[in-house]
Short mmCIF file of C-alpha atoms in Angstrom, two decimals:
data_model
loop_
_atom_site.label_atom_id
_atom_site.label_comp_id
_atom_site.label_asym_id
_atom_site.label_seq_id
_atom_site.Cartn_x
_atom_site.Cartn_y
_atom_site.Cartn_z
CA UNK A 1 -16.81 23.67 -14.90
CA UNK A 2 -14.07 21.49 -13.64
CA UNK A 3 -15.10 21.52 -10.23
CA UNK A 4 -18.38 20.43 -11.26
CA UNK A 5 -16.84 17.72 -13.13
CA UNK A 6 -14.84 16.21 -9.85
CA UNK A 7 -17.47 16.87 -7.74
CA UNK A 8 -19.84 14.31 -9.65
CA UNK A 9 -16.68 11.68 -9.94
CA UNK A 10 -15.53 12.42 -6.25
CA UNK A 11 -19.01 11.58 -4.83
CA UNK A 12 -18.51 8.73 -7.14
CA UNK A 13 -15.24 8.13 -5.20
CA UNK A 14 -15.85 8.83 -1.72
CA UNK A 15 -18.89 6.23 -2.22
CA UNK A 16 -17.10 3.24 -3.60
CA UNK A 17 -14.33 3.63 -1.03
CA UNK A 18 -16.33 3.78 1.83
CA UNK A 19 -18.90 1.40 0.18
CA UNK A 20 -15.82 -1.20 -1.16
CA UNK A 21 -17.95 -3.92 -2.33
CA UNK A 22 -20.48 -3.81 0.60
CA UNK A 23 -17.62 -5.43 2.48
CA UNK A 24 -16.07 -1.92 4.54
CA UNK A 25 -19.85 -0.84 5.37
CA UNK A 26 -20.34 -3.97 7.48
CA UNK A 27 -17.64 -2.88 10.14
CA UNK A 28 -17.78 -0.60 13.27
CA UNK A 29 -14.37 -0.07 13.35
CA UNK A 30 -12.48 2.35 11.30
CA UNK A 31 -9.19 0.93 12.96
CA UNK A 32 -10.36 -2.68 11.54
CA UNK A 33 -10.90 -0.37 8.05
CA UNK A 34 -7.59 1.74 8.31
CA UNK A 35 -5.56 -1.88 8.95
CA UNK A 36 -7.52 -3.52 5.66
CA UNK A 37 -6.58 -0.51 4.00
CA UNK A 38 -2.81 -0.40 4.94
CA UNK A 39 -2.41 -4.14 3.78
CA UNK A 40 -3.81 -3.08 0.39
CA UNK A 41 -0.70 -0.42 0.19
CA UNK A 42 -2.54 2.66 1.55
CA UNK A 43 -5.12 5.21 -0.48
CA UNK A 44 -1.77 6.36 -2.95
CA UNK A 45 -1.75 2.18 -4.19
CA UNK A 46 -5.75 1.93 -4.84
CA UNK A 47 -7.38 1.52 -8.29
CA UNK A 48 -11.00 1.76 -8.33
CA UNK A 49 -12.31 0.05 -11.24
CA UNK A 50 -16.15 -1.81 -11.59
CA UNK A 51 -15.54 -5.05 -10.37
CA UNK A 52 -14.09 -4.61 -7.24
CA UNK A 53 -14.27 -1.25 -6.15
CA UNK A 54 -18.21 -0.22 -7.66
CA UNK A 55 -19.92 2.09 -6.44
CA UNK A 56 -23.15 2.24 -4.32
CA UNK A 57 -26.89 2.93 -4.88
CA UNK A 58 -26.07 6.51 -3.24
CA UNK A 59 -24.14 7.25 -6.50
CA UNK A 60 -26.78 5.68 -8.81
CA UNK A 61 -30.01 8.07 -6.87
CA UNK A 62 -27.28 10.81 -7.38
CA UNK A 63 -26.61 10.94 -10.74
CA UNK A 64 -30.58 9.74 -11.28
CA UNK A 65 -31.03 13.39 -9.95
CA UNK A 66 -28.96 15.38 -12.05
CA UNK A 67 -30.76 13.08 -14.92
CA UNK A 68 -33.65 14.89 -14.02
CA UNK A 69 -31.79 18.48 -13.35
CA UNK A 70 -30.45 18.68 -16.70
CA UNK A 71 -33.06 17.14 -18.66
CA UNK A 72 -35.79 19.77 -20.63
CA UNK A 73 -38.48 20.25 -18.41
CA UNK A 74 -40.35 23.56 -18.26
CA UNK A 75 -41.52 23.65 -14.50
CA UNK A 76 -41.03 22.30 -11.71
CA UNK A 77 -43.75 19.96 -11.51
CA UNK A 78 -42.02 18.75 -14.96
CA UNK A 79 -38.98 18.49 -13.00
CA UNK A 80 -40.22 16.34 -10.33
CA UNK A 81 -42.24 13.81 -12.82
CA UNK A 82 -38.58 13.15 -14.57
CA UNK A 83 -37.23 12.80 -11.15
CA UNK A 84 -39.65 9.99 -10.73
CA UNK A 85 -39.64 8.46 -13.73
CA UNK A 86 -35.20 8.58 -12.97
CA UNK A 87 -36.02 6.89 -9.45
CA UNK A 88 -38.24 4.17 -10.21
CA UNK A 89 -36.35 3.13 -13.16
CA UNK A 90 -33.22 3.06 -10.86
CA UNK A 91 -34.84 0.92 -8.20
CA UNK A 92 -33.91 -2.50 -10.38
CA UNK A 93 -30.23 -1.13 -11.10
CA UNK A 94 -29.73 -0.25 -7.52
CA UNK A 95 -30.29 -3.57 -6.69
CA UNK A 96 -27.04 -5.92 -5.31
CA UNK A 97 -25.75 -3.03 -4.08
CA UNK A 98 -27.18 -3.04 -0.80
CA UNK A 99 -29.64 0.13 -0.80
CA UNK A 100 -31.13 2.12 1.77
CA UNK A 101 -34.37 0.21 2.42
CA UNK A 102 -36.04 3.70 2.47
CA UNK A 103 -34.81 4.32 -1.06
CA UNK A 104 -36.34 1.16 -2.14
CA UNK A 105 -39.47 1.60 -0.25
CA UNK A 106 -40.34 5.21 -1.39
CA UNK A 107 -39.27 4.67 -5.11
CA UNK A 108 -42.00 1.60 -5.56
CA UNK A 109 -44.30 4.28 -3.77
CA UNK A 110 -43.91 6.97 -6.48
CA UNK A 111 -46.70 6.93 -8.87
CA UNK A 112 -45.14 7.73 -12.90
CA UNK A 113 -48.61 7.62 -14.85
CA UNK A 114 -50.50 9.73 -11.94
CA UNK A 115 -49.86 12.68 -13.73
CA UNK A 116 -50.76 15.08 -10.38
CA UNK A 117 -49.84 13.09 -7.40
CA UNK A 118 -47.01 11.41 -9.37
CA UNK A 119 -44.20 12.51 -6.51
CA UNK A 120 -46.31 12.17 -3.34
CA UNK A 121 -45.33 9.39 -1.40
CA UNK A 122 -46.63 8.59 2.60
CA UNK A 123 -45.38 9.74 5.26
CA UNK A 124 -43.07 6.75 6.93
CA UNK A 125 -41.95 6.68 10.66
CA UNK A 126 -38.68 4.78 9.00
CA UNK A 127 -37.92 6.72 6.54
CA UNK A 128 -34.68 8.86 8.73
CA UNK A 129 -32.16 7.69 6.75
CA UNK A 130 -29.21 8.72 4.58
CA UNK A 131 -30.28 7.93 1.23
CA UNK A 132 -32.44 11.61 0.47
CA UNK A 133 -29.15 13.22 1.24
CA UNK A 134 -26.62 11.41 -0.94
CA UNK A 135 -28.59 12.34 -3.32
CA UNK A 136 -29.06 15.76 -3.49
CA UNK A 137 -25.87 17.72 -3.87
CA UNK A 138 -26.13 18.29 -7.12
CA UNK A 139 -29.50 20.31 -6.31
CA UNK A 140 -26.97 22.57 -5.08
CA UNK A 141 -25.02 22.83 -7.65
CA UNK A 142 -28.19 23.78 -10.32
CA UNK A 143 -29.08 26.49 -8.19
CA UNK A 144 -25.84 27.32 -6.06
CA UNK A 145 -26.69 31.28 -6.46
CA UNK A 146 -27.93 33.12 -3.27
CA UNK A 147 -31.09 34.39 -5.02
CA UNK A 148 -32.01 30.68 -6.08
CA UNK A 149 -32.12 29.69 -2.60
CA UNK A 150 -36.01 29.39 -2.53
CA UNK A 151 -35.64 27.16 -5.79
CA UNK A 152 -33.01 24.77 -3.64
CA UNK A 153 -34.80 24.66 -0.66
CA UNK A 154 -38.39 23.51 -2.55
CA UNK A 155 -36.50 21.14 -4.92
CA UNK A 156 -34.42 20.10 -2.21
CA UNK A 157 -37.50 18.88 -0.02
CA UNK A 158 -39.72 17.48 -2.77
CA UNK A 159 -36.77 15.64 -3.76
CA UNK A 160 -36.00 14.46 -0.54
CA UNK A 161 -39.31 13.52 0.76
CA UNK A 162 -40.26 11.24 -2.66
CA UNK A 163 -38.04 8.29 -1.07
CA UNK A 164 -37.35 9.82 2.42
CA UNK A 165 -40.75 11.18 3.71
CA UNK A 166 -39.77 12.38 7.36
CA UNK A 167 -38.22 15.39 8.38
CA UNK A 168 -34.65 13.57 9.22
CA UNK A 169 -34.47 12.53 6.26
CA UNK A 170 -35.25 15.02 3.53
CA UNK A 171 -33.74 17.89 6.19
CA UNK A 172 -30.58 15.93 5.25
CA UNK A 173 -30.91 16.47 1.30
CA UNK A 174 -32.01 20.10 2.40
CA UNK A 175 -28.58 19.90 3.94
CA UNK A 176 -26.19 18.90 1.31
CA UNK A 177 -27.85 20.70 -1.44
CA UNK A 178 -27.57 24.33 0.70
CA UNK A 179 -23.66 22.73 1.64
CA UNK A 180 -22.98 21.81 -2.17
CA UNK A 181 -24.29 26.04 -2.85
CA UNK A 182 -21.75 27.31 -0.40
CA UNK A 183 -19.21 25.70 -1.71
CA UNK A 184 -19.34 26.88 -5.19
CA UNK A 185 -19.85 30.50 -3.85
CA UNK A 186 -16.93 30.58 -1.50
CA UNK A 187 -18.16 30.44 1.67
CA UNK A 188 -16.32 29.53 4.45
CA UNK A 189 -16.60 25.90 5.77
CA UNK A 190 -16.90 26.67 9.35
CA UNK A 191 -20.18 28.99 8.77
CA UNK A 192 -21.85 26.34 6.59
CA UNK A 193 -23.71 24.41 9.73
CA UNK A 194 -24.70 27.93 11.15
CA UNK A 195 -25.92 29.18 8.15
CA UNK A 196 -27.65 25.94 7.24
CA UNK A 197 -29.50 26.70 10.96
CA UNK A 198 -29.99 29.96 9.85
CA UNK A 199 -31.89 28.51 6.55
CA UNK A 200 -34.21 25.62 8.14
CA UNK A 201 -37.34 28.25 8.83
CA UNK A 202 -37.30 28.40 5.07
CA UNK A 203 -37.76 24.48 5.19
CA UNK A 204 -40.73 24.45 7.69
CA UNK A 205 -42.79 27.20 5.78
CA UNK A 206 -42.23 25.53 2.35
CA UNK A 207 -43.62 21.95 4.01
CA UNK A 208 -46.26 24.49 5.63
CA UNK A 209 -47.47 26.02 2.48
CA UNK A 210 -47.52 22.77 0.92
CA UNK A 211 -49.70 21.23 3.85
CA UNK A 212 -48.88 17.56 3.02
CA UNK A 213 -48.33 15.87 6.65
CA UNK A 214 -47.27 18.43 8.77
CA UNK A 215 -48.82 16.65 11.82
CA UNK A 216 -46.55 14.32 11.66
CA UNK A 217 -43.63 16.17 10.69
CA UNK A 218 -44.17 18.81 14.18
CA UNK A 219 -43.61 15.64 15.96
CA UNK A 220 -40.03 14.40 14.67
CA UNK A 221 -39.16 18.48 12.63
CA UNK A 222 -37.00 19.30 16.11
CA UNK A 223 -34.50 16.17 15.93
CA UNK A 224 -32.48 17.07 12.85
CA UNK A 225 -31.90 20.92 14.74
CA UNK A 226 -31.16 19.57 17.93
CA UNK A 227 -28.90 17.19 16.80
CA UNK A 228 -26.90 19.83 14.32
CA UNK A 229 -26.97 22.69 17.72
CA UNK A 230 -25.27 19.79 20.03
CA UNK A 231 -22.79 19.07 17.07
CA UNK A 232 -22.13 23.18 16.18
CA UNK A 233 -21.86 23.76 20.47
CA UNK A 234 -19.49 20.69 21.01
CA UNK A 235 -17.16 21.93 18.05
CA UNK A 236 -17.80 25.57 20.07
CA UNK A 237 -18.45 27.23 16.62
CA UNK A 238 -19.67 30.97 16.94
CA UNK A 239 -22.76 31.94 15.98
CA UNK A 240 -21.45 34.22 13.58
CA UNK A 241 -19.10 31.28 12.43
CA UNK A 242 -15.74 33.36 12.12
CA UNK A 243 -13.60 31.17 15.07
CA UNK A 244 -11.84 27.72 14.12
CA UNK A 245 -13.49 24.63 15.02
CA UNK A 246 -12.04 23.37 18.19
CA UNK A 247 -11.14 19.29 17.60
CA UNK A 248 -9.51 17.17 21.03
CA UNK A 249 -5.68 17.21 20.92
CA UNK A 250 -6.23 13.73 21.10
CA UNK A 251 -8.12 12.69 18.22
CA UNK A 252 -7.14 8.97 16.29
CA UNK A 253 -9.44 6.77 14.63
CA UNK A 254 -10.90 5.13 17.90
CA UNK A 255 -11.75 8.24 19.13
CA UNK A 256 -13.52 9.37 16.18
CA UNK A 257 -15.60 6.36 16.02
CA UNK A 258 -16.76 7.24 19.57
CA UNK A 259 -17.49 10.64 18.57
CA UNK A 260 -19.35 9.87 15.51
CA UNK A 261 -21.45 7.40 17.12
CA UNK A 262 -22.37 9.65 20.25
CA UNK A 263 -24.03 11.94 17.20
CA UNK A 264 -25.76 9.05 15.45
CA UNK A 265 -29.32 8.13 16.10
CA UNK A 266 -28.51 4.36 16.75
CA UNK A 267 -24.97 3.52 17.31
CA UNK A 268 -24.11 3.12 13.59
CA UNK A 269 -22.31 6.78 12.19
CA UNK A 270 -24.09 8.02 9.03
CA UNK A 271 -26.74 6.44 9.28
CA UNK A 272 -29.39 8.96 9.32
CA UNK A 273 -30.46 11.92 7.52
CA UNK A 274 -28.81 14.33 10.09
CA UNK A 275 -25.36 13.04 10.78
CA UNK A 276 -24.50 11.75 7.22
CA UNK A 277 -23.92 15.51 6.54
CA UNK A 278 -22.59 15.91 9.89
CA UNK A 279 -19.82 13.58 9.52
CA UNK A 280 -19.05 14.76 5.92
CA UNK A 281 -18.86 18.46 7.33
CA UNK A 282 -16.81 17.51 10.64
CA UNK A 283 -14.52 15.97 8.21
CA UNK A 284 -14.40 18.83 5.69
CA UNK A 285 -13.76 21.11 8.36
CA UNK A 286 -11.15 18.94 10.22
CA UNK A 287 -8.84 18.35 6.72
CA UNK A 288 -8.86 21.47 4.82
CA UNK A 289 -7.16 20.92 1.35
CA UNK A 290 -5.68 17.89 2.57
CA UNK A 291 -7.61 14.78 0.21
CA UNK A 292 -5.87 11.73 2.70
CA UNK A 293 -7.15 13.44 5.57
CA UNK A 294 -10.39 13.87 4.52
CA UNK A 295 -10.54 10.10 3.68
CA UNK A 296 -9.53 9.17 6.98
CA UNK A 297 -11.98 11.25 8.70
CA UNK A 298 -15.14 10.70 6.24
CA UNK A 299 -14.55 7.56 4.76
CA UNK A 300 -12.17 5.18 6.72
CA UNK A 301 -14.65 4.91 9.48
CA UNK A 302 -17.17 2.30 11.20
CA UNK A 303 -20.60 2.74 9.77
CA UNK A 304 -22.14 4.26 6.77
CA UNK A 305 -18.97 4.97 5.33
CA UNK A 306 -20.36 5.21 1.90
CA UNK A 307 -22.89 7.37 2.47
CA UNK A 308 -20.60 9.86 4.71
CA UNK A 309 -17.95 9.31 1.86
CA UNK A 310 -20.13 10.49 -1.28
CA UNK A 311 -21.14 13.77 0.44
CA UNK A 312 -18.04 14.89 1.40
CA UNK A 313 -16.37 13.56 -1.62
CA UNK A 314 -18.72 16.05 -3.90
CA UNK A 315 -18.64 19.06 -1.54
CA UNK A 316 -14.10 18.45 -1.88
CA UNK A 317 -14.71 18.62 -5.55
CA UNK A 318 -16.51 21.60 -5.93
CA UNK A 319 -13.56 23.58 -3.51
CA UNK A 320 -10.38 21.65 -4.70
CA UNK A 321 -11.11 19.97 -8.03
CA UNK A 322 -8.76 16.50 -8.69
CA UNK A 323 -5.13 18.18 -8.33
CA UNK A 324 -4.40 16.14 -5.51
CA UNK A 325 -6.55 13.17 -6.15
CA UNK A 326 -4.90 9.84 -6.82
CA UNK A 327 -5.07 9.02 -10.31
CA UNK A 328 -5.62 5.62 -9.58
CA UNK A 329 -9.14 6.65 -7.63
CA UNK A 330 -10.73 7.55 -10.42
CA UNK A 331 -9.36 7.09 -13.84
CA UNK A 332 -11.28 3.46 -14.05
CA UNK A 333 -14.17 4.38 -11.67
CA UNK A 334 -17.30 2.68 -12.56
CA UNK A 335 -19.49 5.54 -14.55
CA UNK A 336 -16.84 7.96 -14.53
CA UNK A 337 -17.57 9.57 -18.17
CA UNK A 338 -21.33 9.85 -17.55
CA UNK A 339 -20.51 11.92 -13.97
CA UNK A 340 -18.28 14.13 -15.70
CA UNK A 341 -20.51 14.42 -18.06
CA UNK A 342 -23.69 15.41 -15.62
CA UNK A 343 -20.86 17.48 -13.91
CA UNK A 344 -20.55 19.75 -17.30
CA UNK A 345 -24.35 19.62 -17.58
CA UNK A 346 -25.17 20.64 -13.99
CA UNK A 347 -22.50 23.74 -14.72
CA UNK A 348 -24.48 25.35 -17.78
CA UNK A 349 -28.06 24.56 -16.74
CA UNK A 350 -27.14 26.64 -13.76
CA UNK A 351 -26.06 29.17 -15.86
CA UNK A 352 -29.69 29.40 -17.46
CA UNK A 353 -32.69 30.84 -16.53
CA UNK A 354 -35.83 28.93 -15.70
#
């Protein structure tokens, strides 16, 4: 239960330090971002309270989610009619805080008092973004157990493609929720973006069987794959995922931020469905146990640093709890009681049948 618990408050954390006050997300340096952050005393010296350290919408959509995951509902069609009810009701709070425009976008398209269409939204060309994965890792965590799978990959997608309705984008809350599983089972980091591979068919026949716009999804489905093979081939991770990532000797904060924008879609790291997760992963693999590191890899970098922050910020919490988390990062966190809460939740609804 406790790693459920820092899981929802490290997403929380990850988010409003890469997020600070829309201020960090505006850079494309994360040597501009490492500087700031040495002149505020270094990650040890931060206190993250509401006012100047809030967090993002990508925590509000998250915690909207396990709203709906741990509420009563008796189906999944239930399940998804909370979720929308959760999402459009978010859409004024998420306001200020600089939100995905595809987040915005699908939320006024969901339909509350259509009782059977209520959670299908359009497809949208522009709808690649982040914003369906940063909020889906506590999918994973309802149903982390191997033989929930096809429950996580159809909640997954139906959640992902209400606001994100193209295959880069709800592929990336397919993503983190399948990540978020493996982590509570134990499974070793390094075979998470093979096994996710591994997983996708399971994706394209659920969108199949539910025959909503798979024209247009063949067009753009082969993106998100090719874009995680070139990442799993350049980091020269087996197929059968039992080697050690290999990382360049030479590896600072300038040369990340070239690395992490040769994956991105556009120039700006995170900013899409696909290398969100990629970024949180590379980071997860690259630090181990080591919470600084992981900041300085996920986090203190130029882009979506918020986005790339709450993912791997939840998937650390759910392997290493808060031992070596920085009181000061989360004590005063904006909604800290209700994520712990939701954390607690999300632990004994996915100990129940349903």
């Amino acid at each position: 239960m406790e790693k459920f618990k820092a899981a929802m408050v490290l997403g929380g954390v990850g988010d409003a330090l890469g997020f600070r006050n829309s201020s960090w997300e505006d850079y494309a340096s994360g040597k501009t971002i490492q500087k700031e952050l040495k002149q505020l005393g270094g990650l040890e010296k931060l206190v993250l309270d509401e006012e100047n350290w809030p967090v993002s919408d990508d925590t509000l959509m998250h915690m909207a989610t396990a709203e709906a995951l741990t509420s009563d509902y008796w189906s999944l069609e239930d399940l998804y009619r909370e979720m929308v009810r959760l999402y459009v009701s978010a859409v004024e709070k998420i306001q200020g805080r600089r939100p995905d425009p595809a987040t915005v976008e699908g939320c006024l398209q969901l339909k509350p008092n259509n009782y059977i269409l209520a959670w299908h939204t359009p497809f949208n060309e522009k709808a690649s973004g982040f914003g369906a994965a940063t909020k889906a890792m506590c999918i994973g965590m309802r149903y982390w157990q191997p033989e929930r799978i096809e429950n996580l990959v159809e909640v997954s997608i139906e959640c992902g493609r209400m606001t994100h309705n193209h295959p880069t984008g709800f592929l990336g809350s397919f993503c983190t929720a399948l990540f978020a599983s493996f982590a509570i089972q134990g499974k070793p980091v390094v075979q998470w973006g093979r096994d996710m591979l591994k997983r996708l068919p399971m994706a394209e026949e659920y969108c199949r069987k539910t025959i909503r716009h798979m024209a247009e999804y063949q067009e753009h489905w082969f993106y998100f794959e090719a874009k995680w093979q070139f990442y799993l081939e350049e980091r020269q991770i087996a197929e059968d995922g039992e080697n050690k990532p290999a990382f360049p000797d030479h590896y600072d904060v300038e040369e990340m931020d070239k690395t992490y924008r040769r994956w991105s879609s556009e120039g700006r790291p995170g900013r899409r469905g696909h290398d969100a997760p990629m970024i949180a992963y590379d980071a997860l693999l690259g630090a181990g146990s080591n919470w600084a590191e992981l900041c300085s890899r996920a986090i203190f970098h130029g882009g979506e640093s918020g986005a790339t922050g709450s993912i791997a910020g939840c998937l650390y919490g759910l392997m290493y709890d808060l031992n070596n988390i920085p009181k000061g990062l989360y004590e005063k966190l904006e909604n800290r009681e209700r994520l712990e809460h939701l954390g607690e939740a999300l632990y004994r609804s996915s100990k129940e049948e349903k």
